[in-house]
Tab-separated table of C-alpha atoms and ligand atoms in Angstrom:
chain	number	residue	atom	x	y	z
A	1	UNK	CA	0.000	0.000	0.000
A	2	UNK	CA	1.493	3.287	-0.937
A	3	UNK	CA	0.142	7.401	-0.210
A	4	UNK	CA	-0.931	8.881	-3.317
A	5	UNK	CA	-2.176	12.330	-2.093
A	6	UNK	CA	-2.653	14.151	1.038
A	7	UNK	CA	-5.436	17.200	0.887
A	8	UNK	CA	-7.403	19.547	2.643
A	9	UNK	CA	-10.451	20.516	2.997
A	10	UNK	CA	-11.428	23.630	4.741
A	11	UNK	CA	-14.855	24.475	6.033
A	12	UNK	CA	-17.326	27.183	7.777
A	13	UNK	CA	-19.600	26.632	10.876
A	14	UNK	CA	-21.359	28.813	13.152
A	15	UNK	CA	-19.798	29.163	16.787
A	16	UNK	CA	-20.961	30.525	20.007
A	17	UNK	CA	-17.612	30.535	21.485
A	18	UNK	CA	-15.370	33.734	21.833
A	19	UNK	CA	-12.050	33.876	22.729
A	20	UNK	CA	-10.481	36.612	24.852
A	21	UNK	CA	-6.992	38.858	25.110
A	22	UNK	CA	-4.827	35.899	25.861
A	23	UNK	CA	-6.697	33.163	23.458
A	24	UNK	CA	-9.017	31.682	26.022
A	25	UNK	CA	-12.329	30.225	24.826
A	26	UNK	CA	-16.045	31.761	26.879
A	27	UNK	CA	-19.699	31.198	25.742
A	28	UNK	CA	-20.249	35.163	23.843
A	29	UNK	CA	-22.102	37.392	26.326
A	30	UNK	CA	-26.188	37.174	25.465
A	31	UNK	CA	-27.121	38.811	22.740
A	32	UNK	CA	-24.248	38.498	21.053
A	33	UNK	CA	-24.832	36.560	17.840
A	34	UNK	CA	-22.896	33.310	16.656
A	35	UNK	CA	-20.078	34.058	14.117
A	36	UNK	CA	-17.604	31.950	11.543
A	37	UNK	CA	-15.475	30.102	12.280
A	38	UNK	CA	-13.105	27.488	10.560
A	39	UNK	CA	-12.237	23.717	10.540
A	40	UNK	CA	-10.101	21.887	8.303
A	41	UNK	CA	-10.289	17.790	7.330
A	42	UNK	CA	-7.250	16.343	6.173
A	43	UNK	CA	-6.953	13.464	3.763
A	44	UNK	CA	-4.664	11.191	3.526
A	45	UNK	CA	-5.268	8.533	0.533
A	46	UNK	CA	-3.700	5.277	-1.043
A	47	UNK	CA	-3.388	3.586	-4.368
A	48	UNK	CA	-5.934	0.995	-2.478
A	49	UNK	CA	-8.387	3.295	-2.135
A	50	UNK	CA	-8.123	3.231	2.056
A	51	UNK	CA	-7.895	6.658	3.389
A	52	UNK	CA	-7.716	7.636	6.594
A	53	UNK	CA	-8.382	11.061	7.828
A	54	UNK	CA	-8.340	14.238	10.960
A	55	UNK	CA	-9.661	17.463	11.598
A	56	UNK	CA	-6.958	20.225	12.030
A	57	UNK	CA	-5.119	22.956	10.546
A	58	UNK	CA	-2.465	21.553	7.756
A	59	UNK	CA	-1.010	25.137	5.414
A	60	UNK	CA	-0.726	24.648	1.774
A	61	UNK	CA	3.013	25.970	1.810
A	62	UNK	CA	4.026	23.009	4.545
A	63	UNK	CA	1.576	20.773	2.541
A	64	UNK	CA	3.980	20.895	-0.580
A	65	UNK	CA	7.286	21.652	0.771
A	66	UNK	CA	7.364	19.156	3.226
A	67	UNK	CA	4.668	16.775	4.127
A	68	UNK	CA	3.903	15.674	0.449
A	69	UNK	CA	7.529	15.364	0.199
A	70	UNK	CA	7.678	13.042	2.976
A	71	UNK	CA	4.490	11.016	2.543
A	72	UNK	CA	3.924	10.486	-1.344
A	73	UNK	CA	4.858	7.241	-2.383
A	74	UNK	CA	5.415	6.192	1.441
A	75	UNK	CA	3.908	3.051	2.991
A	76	UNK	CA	1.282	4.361	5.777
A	77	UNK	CA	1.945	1.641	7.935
A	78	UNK	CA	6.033	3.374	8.127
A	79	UNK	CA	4.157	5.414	10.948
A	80	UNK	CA	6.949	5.819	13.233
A	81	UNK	CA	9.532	6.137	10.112
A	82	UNK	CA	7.457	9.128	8.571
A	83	UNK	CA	6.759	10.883	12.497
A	84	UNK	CA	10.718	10.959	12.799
A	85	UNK	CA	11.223	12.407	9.793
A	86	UNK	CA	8.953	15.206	9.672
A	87	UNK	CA	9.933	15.573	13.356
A	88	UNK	CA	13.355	16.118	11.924
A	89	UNK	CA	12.039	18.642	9.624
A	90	UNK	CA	10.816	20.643	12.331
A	91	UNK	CA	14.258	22.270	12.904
A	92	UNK	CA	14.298	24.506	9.504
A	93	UNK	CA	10.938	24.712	8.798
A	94	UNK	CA	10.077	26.156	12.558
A	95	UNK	CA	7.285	28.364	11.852
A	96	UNK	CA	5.368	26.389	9.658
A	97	UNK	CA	5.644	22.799	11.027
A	98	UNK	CA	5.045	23.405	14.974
A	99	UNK	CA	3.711	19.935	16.870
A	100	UNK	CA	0.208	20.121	15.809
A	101	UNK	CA	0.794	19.595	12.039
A	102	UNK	CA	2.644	16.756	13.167
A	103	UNK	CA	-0.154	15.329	15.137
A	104	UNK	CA	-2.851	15.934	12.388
A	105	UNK	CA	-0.243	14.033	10.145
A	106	UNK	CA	-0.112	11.424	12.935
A	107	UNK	CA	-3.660	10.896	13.581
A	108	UNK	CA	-4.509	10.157	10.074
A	109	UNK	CA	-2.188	7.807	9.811
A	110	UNK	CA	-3.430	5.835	12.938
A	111	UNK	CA	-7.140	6.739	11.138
A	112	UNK	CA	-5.686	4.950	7.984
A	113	UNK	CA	-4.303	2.144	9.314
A	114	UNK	CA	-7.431	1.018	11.324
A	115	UNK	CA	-9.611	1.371	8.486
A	116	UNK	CA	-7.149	-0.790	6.128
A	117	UNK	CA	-7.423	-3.455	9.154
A	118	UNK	CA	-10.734	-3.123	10.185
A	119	UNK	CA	-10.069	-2.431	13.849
A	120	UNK	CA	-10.305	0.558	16.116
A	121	UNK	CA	-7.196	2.413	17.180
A	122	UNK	CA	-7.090	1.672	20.478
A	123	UNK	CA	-6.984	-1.994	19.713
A	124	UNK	CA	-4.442	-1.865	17.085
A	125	UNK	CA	-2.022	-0.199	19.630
A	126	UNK	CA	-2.919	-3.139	22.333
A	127	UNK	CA	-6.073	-2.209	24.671
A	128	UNK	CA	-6.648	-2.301	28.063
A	129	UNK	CA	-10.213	-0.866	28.488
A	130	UNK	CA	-13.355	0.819	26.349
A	131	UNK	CA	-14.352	3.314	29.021
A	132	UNK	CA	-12.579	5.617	31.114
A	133	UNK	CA	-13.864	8.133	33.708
A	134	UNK	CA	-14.151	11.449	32.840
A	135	UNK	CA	-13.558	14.990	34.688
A	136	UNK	CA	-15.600	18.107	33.905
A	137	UNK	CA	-12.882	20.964	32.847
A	138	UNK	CA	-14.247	23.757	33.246
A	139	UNK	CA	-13.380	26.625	30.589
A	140	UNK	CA	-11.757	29.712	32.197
A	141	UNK	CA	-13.163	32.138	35.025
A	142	UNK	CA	-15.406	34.933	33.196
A	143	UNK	CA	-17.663	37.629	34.237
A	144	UNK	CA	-20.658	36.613	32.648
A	145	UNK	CA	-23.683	36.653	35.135
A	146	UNK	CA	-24.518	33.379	36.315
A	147	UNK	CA	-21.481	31.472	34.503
A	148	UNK	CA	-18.176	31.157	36.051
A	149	UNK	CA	-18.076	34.932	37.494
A	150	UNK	CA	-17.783	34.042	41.330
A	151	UNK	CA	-16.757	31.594	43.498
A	152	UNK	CA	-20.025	30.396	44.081
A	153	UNK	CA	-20.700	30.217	39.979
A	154	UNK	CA	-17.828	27.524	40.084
A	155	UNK	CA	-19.417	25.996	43.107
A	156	UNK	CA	-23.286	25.990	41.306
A	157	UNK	CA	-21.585	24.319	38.060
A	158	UNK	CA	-19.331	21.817	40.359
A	159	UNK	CA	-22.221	20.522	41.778
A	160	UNK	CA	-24.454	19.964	38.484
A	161	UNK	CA	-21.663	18.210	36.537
A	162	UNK	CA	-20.898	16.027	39.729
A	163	UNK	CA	-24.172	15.085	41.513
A	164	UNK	CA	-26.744	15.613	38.183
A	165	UNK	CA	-24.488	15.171	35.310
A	166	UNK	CA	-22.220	11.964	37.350
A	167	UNK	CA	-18.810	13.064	36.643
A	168	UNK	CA	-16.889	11.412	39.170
A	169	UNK	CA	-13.640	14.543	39.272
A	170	UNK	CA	-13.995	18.212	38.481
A	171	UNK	CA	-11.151	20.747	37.349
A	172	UNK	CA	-11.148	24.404	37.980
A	173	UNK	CA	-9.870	26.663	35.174
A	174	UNK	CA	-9.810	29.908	37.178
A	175	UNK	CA	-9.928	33.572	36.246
A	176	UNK	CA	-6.673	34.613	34.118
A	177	UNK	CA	-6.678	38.670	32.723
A	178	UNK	CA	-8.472	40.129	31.070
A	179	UNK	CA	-11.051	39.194	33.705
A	180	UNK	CA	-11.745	42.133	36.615
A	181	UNK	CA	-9.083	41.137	39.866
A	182	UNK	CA	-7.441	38.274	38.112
A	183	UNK	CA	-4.880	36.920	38.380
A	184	UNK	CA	-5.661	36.626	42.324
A	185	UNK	CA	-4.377	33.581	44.766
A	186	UNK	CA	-7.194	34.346	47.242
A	187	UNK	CA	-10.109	34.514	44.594
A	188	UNK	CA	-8.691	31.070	43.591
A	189	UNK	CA	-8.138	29.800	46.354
A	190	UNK	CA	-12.468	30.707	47.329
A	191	UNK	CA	-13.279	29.266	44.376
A	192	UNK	CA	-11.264	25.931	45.491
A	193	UNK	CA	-13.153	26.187	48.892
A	194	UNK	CA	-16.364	26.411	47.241
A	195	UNK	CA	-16.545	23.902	45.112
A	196	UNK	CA	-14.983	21.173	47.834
A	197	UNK	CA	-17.930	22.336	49.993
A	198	UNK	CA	-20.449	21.815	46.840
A	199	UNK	CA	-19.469	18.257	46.252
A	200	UNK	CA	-18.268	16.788	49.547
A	201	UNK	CA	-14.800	15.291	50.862
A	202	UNK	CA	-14.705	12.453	48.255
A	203	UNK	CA	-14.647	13.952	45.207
A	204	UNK	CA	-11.403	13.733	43.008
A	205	UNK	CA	-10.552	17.981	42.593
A	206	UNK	CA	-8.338	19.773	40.170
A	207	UNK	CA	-6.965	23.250	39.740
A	208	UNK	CA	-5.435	24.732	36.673
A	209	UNK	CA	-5.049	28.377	37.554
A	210	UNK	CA	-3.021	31.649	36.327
A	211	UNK	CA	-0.383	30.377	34.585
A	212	UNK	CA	2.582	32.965	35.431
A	213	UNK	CA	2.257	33.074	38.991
A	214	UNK	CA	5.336	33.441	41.085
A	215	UNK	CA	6.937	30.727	42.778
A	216	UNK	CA	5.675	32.403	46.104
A	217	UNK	CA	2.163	32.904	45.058
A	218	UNK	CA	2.000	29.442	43.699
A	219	UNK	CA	3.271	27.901	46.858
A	220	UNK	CA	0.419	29.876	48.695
A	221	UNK	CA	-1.917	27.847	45.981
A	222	UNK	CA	-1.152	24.872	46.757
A	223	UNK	CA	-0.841	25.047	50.821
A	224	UNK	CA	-4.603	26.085	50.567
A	225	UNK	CA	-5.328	23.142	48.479
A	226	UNK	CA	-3.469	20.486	50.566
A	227	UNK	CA	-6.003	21.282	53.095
A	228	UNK	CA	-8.817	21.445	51.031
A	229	UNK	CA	-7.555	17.768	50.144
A	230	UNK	CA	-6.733	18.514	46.295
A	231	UNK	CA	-5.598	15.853	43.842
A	232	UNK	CA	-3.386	17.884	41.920
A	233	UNK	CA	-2.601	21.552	40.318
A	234	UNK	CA	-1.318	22.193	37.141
A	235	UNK	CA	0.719	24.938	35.228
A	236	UNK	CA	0.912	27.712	38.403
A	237	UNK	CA	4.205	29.023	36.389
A	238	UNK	CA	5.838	29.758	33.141
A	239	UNK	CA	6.818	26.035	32.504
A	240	UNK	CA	9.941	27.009	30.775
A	241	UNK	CA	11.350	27.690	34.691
A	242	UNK	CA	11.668	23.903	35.455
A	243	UNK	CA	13.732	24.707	38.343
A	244	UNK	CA	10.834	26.573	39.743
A	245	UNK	CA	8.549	23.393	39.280
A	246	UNK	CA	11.132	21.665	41.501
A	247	UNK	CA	11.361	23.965	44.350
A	248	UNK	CA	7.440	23.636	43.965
A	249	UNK	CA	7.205	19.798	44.299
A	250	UNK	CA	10.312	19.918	47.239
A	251	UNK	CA	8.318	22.305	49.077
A	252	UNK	CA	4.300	20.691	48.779
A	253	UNK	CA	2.924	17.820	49.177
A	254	UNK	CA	0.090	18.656	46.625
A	255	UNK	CA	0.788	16.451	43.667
A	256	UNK	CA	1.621	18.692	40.515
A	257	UNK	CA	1.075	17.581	37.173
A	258	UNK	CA	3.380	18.851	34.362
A	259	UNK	CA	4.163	19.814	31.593
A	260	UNK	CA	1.450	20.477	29.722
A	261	UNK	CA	2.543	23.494	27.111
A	262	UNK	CA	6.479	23.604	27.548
A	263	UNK	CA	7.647	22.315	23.935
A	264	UNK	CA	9.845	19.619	23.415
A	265	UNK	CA	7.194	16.221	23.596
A	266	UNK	CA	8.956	12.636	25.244
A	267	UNK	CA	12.150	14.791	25.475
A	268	UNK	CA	11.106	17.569	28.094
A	269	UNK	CA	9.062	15.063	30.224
A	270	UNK	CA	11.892	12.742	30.765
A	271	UNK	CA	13.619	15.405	31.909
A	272	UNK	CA	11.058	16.815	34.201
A	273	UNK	CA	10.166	13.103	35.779
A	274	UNK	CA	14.428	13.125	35.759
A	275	UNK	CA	14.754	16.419	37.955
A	276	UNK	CA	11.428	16.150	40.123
A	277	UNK	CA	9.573	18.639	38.577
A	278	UNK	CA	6.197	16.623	38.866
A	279	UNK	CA	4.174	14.269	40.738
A	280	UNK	CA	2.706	13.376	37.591
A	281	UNK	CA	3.725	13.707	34.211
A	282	UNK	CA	1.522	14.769	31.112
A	283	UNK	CA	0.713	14.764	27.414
A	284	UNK	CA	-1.612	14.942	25.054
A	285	UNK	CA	-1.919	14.727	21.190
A	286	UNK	CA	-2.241	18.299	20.788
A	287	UNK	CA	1.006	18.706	22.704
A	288	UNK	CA	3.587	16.544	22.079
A	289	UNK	CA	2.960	15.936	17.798
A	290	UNK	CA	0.177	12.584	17.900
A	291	UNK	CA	-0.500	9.195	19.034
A	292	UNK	CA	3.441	8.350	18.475
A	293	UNK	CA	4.802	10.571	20.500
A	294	UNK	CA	2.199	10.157	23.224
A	295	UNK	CA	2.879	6.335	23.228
A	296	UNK	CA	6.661	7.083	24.527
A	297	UNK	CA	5.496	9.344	27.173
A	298	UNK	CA	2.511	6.813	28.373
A	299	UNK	CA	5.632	4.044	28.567
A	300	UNK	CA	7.650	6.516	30.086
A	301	UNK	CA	5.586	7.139	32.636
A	302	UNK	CA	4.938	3.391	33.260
A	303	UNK	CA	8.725	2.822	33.523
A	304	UNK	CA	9.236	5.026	36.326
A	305	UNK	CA	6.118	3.986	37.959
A	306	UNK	CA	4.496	7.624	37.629
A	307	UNK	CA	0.830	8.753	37.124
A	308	UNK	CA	0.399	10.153	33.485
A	309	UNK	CA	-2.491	12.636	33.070
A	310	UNK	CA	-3.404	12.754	29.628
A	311	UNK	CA	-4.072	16.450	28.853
A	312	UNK	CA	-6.897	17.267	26.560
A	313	UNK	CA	-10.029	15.689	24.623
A	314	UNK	CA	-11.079	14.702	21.486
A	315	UNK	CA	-10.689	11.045	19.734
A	316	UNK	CA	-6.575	10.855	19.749
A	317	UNK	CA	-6.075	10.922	23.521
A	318	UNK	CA	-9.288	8.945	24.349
A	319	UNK	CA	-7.713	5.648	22.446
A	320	UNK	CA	-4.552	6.506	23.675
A	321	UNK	CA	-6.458	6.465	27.564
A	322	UNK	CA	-8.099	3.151	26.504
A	323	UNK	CA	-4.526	1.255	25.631
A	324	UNK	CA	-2.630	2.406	28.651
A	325	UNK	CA	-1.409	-0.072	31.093
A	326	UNK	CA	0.014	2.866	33.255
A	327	UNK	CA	-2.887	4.874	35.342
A	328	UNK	CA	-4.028	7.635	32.851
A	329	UNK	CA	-6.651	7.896	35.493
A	330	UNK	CA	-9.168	10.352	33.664
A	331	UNK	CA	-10.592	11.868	30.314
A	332	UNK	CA	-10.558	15.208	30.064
A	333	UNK	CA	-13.771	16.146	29.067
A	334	UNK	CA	-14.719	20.182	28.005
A	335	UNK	CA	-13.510	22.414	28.244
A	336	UNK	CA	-16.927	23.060	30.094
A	337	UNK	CA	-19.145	25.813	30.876
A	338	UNK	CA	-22.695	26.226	31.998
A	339	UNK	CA	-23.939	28.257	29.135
A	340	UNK	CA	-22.603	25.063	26.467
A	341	UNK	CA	-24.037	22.348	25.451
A	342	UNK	CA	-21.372	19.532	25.643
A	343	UNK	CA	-23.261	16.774	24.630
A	344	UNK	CA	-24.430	18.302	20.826
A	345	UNK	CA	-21.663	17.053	18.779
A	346	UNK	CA	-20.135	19.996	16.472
A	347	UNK	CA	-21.857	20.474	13.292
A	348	UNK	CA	-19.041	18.125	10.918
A	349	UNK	CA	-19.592	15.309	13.083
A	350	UNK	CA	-22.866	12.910	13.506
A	351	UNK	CA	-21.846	11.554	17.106
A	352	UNK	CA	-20.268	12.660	20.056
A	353	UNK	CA	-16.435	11.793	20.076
A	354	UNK	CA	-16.451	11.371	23.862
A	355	UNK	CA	-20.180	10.182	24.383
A	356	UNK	CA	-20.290	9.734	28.610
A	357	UNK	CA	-22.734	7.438	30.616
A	358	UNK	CA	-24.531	8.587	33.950
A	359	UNK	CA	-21.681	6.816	35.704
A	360	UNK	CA	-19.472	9.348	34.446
A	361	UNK	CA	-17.324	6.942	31.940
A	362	UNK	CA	-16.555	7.799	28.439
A	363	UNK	CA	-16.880	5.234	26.102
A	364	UNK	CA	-14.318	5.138	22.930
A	365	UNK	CA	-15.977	3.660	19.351
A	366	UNK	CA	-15.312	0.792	18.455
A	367	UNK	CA	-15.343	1.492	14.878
A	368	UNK	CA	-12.264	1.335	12.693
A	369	UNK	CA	-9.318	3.949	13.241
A	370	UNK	CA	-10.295	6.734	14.965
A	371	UNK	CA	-14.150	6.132	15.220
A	372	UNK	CA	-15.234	9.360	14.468
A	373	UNK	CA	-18.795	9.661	12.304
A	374	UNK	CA	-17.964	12.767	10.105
A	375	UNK	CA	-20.853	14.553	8.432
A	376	UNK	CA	-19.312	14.904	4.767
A	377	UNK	CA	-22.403	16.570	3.669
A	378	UNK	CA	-22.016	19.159	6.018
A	379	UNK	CA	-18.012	19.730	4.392
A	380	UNK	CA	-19.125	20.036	1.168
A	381	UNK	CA	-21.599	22.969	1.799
A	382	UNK	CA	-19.648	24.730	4.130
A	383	UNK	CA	-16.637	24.077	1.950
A	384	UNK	CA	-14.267	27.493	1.496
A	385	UNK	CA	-11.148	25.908	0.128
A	386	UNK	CA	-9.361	22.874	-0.759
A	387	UNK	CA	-6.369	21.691	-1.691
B	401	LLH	O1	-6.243	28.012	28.506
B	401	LLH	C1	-7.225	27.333	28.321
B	401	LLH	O2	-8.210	27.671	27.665
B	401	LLH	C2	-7.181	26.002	28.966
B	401	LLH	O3	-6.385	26.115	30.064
B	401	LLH	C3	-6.702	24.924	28.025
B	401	LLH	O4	-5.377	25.096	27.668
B	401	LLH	C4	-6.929	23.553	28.555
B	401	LLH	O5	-6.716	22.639	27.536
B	401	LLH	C5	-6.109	23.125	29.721
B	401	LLH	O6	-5.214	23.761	30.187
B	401	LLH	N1	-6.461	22.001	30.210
B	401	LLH	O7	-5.815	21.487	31.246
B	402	MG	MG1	-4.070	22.891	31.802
């Protein structure tokens, strides 16, 4: 079997979702209409006739320069051959080849591959499970009346997605600027108090604050959460300061979880798990360049007898989750807020990815590759280019 094109297709939908200063996703204030956005599908196809396919951003220039390059004529099943060498090509082509080209490339190539064999992804990798719990992530801290605004807001939502919804764990994405007061340890630290008093003592809790506190104000953090019993915090500082991460861990006894956006995928975590710079370590497909990559870091992890959290949602990191022998404890599902509707699947697909039961587990498909339904119809006429 051989690649004989890769393309893209690149679409319009309708979003309620705005995103602030800093990048940050929030439900648009009422009355605020929905607006455009775009989503791309990328295509990779073989003289068979087996294709296998994921949604993401892949430019024409990087396209032709270097993935067609790379892929044409190529056996798909060469996955780990073809994700060194484009990660190879990273290091002159730096602005047009970051991680998450690499992981669309990836992910299609799993997708492939598990249609050509008739088997889902997680099982072609070696599974250990079809459902994994889930935790509500919230989306960040806003000042939208009755959303995530106060303390309390956080508390309110908390207890929906835990006692009505059945989440069994809950993560706090607190108030970063633009937002009035933020960033602000105490104001976190309320919110943290509020929602362990909405949903009791046993409740698995997460915080992923401000993320360029000082070592001093994250330290503060994460003495208030050891005694509101927390199960870990994530990202307090710039993670390029991995000595600071250190002193952190040395100094708490609140497990942190890292590194979520510092660059540098299997690499950078071996060197944080190396230097104590986390409780547990972390990775998702959106991070570290694809399933590959995300493999090492899951075995990693397993070798030194460390938690992995896998960071993120969507398909990729859900069969990853569901062919780990190392505790990847949770899916991350949202990120959440009480104004969204989680459980409408976007408009290019015809079922949830991450469909969850009242118990709170998310089930992966168990159809071929990466199981995901697409609505083609929908592509074609929303289509605005395609190459
Ligand atoms: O900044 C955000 O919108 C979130 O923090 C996002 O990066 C989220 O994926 C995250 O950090 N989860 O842990
Ligand atoms: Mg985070």
């Amino acid at each position: 079997m051989k690649i004989v094109n890769v393309g893209v297709q690149t679409f319009r939908y309708r979003t309620p979702i705005v995103r602030d200063a800093d990048g940050h996703g929030h439900p648009a204030p009422k009355g605020h209409p929905e607006h455009d956005a775009t989503q791309s599908l990328v295509t990779i196809t073989t003289d068979t006739g087996v294709v296998g396919r994921c949604f993401g951003a892949l430019g024409k220039g990087v396209l032709e320069s270097v993935i067609k390059p790379v892929l044409l004529g190529a056996d798909p099943f060469y996955r780990e051959h073809l994700w060194y060498v484009l990660k190879e090509r990273q290091r002159l082509n730096l602005a047009t080849l970051p991680d998450r080209v690499l992981t669309v490339v990836d992910m299609a190539l799993w997708d492939l591959a598990g249609q050509a064999l008739g088997q889902p992804v997680h099982k072609l990798i070696g599974a250990t499970r079809d459902k994994v719990p889930a935790y509500a992530s919230t989306m960040c801290g806003d000042d939208l009346p009755n959303g995530l605004a106060t303390p309390e807001d956080f508390a309110n939502f908390a207890h929906w997605c835990v006692k009505a919804r059945g989440y069994p764990a809950f993560k706090l994405h607190t108030w970063q600027p633009p937002y009035p007061g933020a960033p602000s340890v105490k104001r976190d630290l309320a919110a943290c108090a509020a929602v362990r008093e909405a949903v009791g003592p046993d409740v698995p809790l997460m915080l992923d604050p401000f993320h360029y506190y000082s070592r001093e104000e994250a330290l503060a953090l994460a003495k208030g959460l050891e005694k509101l019993d927390y199960y870990w915090m994530e990202e307090p500082m710039d993670e390029h300061s991995m000595s600071s991460y250190v002193w952190l861990c040395e100094n708490t006894s609140l497990p942190i979880c890292g590194p979520e956006t510092a660059e540098g995928k299997m690499y950078v975590r071996a060197e944080w798990i190396k230097a104590g710079a986390c409780d547990l370590t972390r990775g998702g497909v959106w991070d570290v360049g694809g399933i590959t990559p995300l493999l090492k870091i899951a075995h990693l992890a397993e070798a030194f007898g460390m938690r992995m959290e896998v960071h993120g949602g969507g398909v990729g990191n859900l069969h990853v989750l569901c062919a780990m022998a190392t505790p990847g404890e949770f899916f991350e599902r949202g990120l959440l807020h009480p104004f969204i509707d989680w459980e409408k699947p976007q408009p290019w697909l015809n079922k949830l990815p991450d469909p969850m039961d009242e118990q709170g587990f998310v089930h992966v498909s168990p159809d071929p590759g990466l199981g995901m339904d697409i609505n083609f119809d929908f592509i074609r006429e929303n289509l605005v280019e395609s190459y």
